mmCIF file with all atom_site columns, C-alpha atoms and ligand atoms in Angstrom:
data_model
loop_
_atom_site.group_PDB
_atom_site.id
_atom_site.type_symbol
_atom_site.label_atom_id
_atom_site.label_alt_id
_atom_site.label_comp_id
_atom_site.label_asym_id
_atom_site.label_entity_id
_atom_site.label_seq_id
_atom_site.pdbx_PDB_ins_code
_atom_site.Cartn_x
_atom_site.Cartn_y
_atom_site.Cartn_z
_atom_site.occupancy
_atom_site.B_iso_or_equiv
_atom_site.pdbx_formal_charge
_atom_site.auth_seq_id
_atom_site.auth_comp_id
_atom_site.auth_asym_id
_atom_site.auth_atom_id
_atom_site.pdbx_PDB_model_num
ATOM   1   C  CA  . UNK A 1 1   ? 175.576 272.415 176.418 1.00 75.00 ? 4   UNK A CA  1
ATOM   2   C  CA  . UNK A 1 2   ? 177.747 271.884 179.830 1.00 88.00 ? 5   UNK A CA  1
ATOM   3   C  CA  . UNK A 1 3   ? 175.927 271.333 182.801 1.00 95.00 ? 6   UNK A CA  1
ATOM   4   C  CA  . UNK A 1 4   ? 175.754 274.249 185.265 1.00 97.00 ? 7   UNK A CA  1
ATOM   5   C  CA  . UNK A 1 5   ? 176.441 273.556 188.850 1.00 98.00 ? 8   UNK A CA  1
ATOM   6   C  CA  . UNK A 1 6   ? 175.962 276.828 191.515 1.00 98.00 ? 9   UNK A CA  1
ATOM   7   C  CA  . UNK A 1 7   ? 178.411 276.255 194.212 1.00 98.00 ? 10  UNK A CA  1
ATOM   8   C  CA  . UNK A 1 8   ? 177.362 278.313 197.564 1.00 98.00 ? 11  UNK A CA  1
ATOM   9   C  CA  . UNK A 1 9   ? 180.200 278.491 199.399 1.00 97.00 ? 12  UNK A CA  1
ATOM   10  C  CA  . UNK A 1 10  ? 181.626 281.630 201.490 1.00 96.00 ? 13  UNK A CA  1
ATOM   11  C  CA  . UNK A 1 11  ? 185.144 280.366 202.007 1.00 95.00 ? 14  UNK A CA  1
ATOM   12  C  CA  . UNK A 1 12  ? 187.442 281.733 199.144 1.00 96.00 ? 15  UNK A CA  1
ATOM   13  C  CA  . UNK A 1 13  ? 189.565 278.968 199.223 1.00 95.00 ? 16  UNK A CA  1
ATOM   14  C  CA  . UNK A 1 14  ? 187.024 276.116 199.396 1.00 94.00 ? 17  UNK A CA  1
ATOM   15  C  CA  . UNK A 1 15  ? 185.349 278.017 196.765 1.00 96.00 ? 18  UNK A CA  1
ATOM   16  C  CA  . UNK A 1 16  ? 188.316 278.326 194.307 1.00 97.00 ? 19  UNK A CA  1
ATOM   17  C  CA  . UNK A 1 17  ? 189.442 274.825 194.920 1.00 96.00 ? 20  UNK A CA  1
ATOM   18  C  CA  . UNK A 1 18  ? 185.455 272.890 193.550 1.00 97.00 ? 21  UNK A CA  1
ATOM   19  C  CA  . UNK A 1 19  ? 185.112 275.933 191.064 1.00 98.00 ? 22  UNK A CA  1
ATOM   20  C  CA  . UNK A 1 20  ? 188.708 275.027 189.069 1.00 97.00 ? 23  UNK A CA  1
ATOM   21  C  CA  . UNK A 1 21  ? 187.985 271.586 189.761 1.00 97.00 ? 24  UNK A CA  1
ATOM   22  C  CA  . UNK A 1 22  ? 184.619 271.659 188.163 1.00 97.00 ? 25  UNK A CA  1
ATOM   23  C  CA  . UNK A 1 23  ? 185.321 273.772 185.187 1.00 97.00 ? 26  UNK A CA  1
ATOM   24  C  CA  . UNK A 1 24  ? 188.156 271.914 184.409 1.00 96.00 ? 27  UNK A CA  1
ATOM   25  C  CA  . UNK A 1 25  ? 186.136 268.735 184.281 1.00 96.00 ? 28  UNK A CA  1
ATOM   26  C  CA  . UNK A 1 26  ? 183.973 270.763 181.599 1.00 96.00 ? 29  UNK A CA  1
ATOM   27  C  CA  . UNK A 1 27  ? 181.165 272.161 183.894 1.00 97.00 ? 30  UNK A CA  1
ATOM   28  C  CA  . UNK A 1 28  ? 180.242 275.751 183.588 1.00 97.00 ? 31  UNK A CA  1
ATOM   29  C  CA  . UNK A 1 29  ? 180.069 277.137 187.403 1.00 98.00 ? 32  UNK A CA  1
ATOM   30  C  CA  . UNK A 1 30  ? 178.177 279.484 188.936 1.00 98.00 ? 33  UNK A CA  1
ATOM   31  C  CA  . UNK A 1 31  ? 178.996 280.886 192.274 1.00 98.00 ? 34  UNK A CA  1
ATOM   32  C  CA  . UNK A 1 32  ? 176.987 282.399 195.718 1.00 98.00 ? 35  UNK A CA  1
ATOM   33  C  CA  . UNK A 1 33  ? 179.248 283.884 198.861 1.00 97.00 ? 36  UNK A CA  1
ATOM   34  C  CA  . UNK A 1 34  ? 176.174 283.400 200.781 1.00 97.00 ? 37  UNK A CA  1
ATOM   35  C  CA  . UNK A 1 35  ? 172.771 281.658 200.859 1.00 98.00 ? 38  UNK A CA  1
ATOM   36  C  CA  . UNK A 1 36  ? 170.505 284.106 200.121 1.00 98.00 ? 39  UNK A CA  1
ATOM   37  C  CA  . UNK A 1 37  ? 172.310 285.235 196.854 1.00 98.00 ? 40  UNK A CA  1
ATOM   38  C  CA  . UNK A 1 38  ? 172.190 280.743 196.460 1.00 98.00 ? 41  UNK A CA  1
ATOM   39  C  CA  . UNK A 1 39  ? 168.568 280.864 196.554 1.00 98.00 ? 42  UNK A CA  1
ATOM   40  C  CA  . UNK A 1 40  ? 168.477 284.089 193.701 1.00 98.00 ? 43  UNK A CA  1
ATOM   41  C  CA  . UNK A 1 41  ? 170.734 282.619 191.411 1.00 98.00 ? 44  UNK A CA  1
ATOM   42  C  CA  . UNK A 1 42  ? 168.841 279.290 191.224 1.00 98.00 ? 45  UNK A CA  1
ATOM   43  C  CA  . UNK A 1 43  ? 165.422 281.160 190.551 1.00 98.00 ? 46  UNK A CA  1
ATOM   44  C  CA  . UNK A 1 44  ? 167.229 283.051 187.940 1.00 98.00 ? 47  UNK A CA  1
ATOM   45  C  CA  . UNK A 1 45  ? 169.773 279.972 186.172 1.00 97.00 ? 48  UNK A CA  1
ATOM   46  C  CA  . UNK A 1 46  ? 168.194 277.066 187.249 1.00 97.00 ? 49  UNK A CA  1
ATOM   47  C  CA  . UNK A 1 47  ? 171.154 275.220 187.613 1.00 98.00 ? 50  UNK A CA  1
ATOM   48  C  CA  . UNK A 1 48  ? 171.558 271.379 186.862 1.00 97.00 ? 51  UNK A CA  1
ATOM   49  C  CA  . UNK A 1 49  ? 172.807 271.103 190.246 1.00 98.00 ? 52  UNK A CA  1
ATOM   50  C  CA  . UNK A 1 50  ? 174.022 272.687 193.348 1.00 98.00 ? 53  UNK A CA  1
ATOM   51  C  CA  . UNK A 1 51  ? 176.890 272.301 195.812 1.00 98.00 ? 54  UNK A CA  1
ATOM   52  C  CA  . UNK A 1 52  ? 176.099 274.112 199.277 1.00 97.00 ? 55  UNK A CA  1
ATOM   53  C  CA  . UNK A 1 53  ? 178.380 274.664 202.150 1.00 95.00 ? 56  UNK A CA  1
ATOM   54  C  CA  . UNK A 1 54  ? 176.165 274.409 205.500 1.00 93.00 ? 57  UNK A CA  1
ATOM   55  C  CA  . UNK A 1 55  ? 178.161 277.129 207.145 1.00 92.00 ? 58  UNK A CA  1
ATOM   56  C  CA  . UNK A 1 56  ? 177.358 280.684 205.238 1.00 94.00 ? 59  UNK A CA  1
ATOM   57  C  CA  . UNK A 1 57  ? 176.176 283.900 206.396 1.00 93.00 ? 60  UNK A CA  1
ATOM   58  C  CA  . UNK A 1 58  ? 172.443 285.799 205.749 1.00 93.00 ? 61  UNK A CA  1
ATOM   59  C  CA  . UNK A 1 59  ? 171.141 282.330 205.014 1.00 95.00 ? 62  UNK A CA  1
ATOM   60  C  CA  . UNK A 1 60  ? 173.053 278.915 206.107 1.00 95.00 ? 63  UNK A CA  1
ATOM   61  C  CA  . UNK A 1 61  ? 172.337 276.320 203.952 1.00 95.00 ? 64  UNK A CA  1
ATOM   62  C  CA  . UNK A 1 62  ? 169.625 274.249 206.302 1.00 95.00 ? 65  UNK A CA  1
ATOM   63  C  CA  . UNK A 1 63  ? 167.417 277.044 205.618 1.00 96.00 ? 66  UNK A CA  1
ATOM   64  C  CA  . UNK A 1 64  ? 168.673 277.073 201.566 1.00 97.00 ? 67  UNK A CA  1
ATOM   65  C  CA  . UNK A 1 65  ? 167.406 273.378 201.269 1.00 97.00 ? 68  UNK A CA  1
ATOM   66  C  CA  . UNK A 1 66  ? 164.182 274.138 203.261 1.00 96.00 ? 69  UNK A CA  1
ATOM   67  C  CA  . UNK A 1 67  ? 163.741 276.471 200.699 1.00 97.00 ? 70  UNK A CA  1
ATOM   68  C  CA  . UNK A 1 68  ? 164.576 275.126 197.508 1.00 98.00 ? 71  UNK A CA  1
ATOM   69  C  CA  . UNK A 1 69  ? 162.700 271.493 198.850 1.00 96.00 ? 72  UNK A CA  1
ATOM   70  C  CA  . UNK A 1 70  ? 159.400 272.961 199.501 1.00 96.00 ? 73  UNK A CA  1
ATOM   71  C  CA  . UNK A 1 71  ? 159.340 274.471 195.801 1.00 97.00 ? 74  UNK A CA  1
ATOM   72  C  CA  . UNK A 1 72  ? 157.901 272.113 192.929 1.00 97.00 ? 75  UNK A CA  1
ATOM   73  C  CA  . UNK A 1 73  ? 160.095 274.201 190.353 1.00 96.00 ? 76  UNK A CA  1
ATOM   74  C  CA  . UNK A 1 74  ? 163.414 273.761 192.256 1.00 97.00 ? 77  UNK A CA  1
ATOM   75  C  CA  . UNK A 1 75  ? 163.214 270.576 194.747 1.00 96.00 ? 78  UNK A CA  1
ATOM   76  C  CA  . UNK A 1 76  ? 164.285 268.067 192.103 1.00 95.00 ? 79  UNK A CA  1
ATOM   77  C  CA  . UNK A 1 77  ? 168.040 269.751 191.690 1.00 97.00 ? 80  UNK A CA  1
ATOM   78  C  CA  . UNK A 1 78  ? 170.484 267.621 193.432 1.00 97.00 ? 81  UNK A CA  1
ATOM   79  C  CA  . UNK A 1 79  ? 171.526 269.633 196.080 1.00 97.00 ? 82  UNK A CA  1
ATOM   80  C  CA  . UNK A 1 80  ? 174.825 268.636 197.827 1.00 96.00 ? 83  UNK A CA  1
ATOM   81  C  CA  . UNK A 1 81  ? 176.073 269.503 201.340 1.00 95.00 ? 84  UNK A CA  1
ATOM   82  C  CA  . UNK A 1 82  ? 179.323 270.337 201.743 1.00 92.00 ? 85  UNK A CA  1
ATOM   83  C  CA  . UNK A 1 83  ? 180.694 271.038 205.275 1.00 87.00 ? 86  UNK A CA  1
ATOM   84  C  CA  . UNK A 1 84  ? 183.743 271.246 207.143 1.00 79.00 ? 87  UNK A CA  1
ATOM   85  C  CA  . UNK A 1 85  ? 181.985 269.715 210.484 1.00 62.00 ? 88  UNK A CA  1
ATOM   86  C  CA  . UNK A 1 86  ? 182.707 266.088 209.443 1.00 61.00 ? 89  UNK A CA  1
ATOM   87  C  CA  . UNK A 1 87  ? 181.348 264.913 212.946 1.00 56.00 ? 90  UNK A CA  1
ATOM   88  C  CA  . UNK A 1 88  ? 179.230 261.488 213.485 1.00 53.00 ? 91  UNK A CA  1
ATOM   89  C  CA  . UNK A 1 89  ? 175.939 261.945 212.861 1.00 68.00 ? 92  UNK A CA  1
ATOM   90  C  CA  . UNK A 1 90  ? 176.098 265.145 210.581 1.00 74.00 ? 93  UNK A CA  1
ATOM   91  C  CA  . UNK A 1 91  ? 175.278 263.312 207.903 1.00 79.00 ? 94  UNK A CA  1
ATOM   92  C  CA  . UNK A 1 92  ? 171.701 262.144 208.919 1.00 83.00 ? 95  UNK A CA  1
ATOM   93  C  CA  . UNK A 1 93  ? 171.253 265.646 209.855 1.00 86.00 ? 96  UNK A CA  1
ATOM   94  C  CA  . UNK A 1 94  ? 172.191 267.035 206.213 1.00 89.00 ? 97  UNK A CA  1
ATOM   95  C  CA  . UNK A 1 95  ? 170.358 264.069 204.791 1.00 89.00 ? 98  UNK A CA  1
ATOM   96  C  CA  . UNK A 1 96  ? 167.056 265.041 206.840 1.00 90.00 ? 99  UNK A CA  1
ATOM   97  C  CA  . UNK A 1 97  ? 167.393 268.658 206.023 1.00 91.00 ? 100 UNK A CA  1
ATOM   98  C  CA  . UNK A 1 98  ? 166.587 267.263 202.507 1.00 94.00 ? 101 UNK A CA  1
ATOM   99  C  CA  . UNK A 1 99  ? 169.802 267.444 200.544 1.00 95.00 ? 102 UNK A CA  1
ATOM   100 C  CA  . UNK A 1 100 ? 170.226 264.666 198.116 1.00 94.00 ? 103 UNK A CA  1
ATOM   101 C  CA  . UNK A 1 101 ? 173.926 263.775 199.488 1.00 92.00 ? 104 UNK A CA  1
ATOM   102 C  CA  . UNK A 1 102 ? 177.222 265.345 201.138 1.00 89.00 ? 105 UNK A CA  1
ATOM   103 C  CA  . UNK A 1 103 ? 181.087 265.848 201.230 1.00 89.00 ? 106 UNK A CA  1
ATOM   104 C  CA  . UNK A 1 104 ? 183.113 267.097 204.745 1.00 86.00 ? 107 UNK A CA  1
ATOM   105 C  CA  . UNK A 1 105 ? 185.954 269.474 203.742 1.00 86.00 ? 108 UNK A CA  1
ATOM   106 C  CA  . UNK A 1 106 ? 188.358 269.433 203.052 1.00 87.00 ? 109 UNK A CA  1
ATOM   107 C  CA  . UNK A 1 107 ? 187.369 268.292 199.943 1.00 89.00 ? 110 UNK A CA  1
ATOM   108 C  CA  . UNK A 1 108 ? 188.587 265.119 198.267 1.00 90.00 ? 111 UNK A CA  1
ATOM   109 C  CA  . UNK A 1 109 ? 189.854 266.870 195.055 1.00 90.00 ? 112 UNK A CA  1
ATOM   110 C  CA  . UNK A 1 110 ? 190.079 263.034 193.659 1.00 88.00 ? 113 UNK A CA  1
ATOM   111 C  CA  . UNK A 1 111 ? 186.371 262.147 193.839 1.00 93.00 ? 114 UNK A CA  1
ATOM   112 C  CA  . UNK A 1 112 ? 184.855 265.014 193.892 1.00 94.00 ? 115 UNK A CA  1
ATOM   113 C  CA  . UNK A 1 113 ? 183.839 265.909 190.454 1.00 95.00 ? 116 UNK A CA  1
ATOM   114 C  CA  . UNK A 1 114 ? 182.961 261.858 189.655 1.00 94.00 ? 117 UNK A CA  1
ATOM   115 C  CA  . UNK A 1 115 ? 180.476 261.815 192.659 1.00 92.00 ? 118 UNK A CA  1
ATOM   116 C  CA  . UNK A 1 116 ? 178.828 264.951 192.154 1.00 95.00 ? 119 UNK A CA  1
ATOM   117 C  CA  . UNK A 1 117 ? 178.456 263.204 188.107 1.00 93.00 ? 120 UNK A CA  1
ATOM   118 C  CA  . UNK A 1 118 ? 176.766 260.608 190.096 1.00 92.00 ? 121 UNK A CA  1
ATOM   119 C  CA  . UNK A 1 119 ? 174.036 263.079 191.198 1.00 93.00 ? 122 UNK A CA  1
ATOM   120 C  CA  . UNK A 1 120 ? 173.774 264.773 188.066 1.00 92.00 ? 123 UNK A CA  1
ATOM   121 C  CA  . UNK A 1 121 ? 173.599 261.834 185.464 1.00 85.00 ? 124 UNK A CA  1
ATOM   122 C  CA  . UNK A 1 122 ? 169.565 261.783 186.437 1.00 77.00 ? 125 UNK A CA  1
ATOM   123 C  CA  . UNK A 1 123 ? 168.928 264.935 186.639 1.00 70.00 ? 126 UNK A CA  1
ATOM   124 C  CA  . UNK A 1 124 ? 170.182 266.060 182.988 1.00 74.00 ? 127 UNK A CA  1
ATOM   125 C  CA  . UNK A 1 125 ? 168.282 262.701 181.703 1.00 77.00 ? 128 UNK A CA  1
ATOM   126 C  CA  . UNK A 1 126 ? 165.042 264.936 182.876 1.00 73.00 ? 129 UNK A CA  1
ATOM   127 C  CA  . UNK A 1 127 ? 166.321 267.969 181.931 1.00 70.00 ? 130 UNK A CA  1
ATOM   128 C  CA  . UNK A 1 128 ? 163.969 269.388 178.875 1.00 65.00 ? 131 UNK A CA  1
ATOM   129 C  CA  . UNK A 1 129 ? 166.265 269.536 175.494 1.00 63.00 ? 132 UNK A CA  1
ATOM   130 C  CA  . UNK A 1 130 ? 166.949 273.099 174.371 1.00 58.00 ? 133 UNK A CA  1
ATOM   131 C  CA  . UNK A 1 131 ? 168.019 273.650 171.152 1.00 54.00 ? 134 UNK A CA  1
ATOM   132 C  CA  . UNK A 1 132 ? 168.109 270.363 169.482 1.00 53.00 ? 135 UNK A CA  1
ATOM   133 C  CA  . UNK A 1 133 ? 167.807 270.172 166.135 1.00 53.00 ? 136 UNK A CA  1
ATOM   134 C  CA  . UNK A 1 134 ? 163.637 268.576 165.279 1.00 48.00 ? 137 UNK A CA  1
ATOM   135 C  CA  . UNK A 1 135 ? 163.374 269.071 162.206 1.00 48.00 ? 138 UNK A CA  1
ATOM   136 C  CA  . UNK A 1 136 ? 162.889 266.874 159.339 1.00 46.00 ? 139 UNK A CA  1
HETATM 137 MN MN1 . MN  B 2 .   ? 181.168 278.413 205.367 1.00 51.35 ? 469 MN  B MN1 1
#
């Protein structure tokens, strides 16, 4: 089964660009225009992972990771910033905010997809098995 990766991001561009780049890598992709609609689709999907812009409307994605950090069924998805602010000292910010790592935008199309792998390699290795074959 691919991994599924939610991508909350309210740019159309920025989201077109990681969502083809993802799914073309063999990822099935899941998208949110904003962070509330982030926050729904993880309760519902549980997604192996999930790229958030910092910059969204209803809910901006500080307040996503607050969220999804203080609950025990969500906090362990790898939850990536992505932001287009790529000024010094962001990146303690995002970091404290409790996302597990970041990209600035515009986004580097060639590592991209092999650093968010990075992120994701532990998380499927905890990842209950569904529908493997146990039988004798
Ligand atoms: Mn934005």
């Amino acid at each position: 089964m691919a991994a599924r990766i939610l991508i909350a991001e309210d740019h159309p561009d920025s989201l077109l660009l990681m969502s083809y780049l993802l799914e073309a890598h063999g990822y099935a992709v899941l998208t949110a225009v904003d962070g509330e609609v982030a926050l729904a689709l993880t309760r519902k999907h549980r997604p192996d992972l999930i790229v958030c812009d910092l910059q969204m409307p209803r809910l901006d994605g500080y307040e996503v990771a607050r969220q999804l950090k203080r609950d025990p069924e969500l906090k362990h998805i790898p939850l990536i910033a992505v932001t287009a602010y790529a000024m010094l000292g962001d990146r303690e910010k995002v970091l404290a905010a409790g996302f597990d790592g970041y990209f600035s935008k515009p986004i580097d199309t060639e590592h991209f997809v092999s650093e968010l792998g990075l992120h994701l390699l532990p998380a499927l290795r905890a990842r209950p098995r569904r529908g493997v074959y146990a039988g004798g």
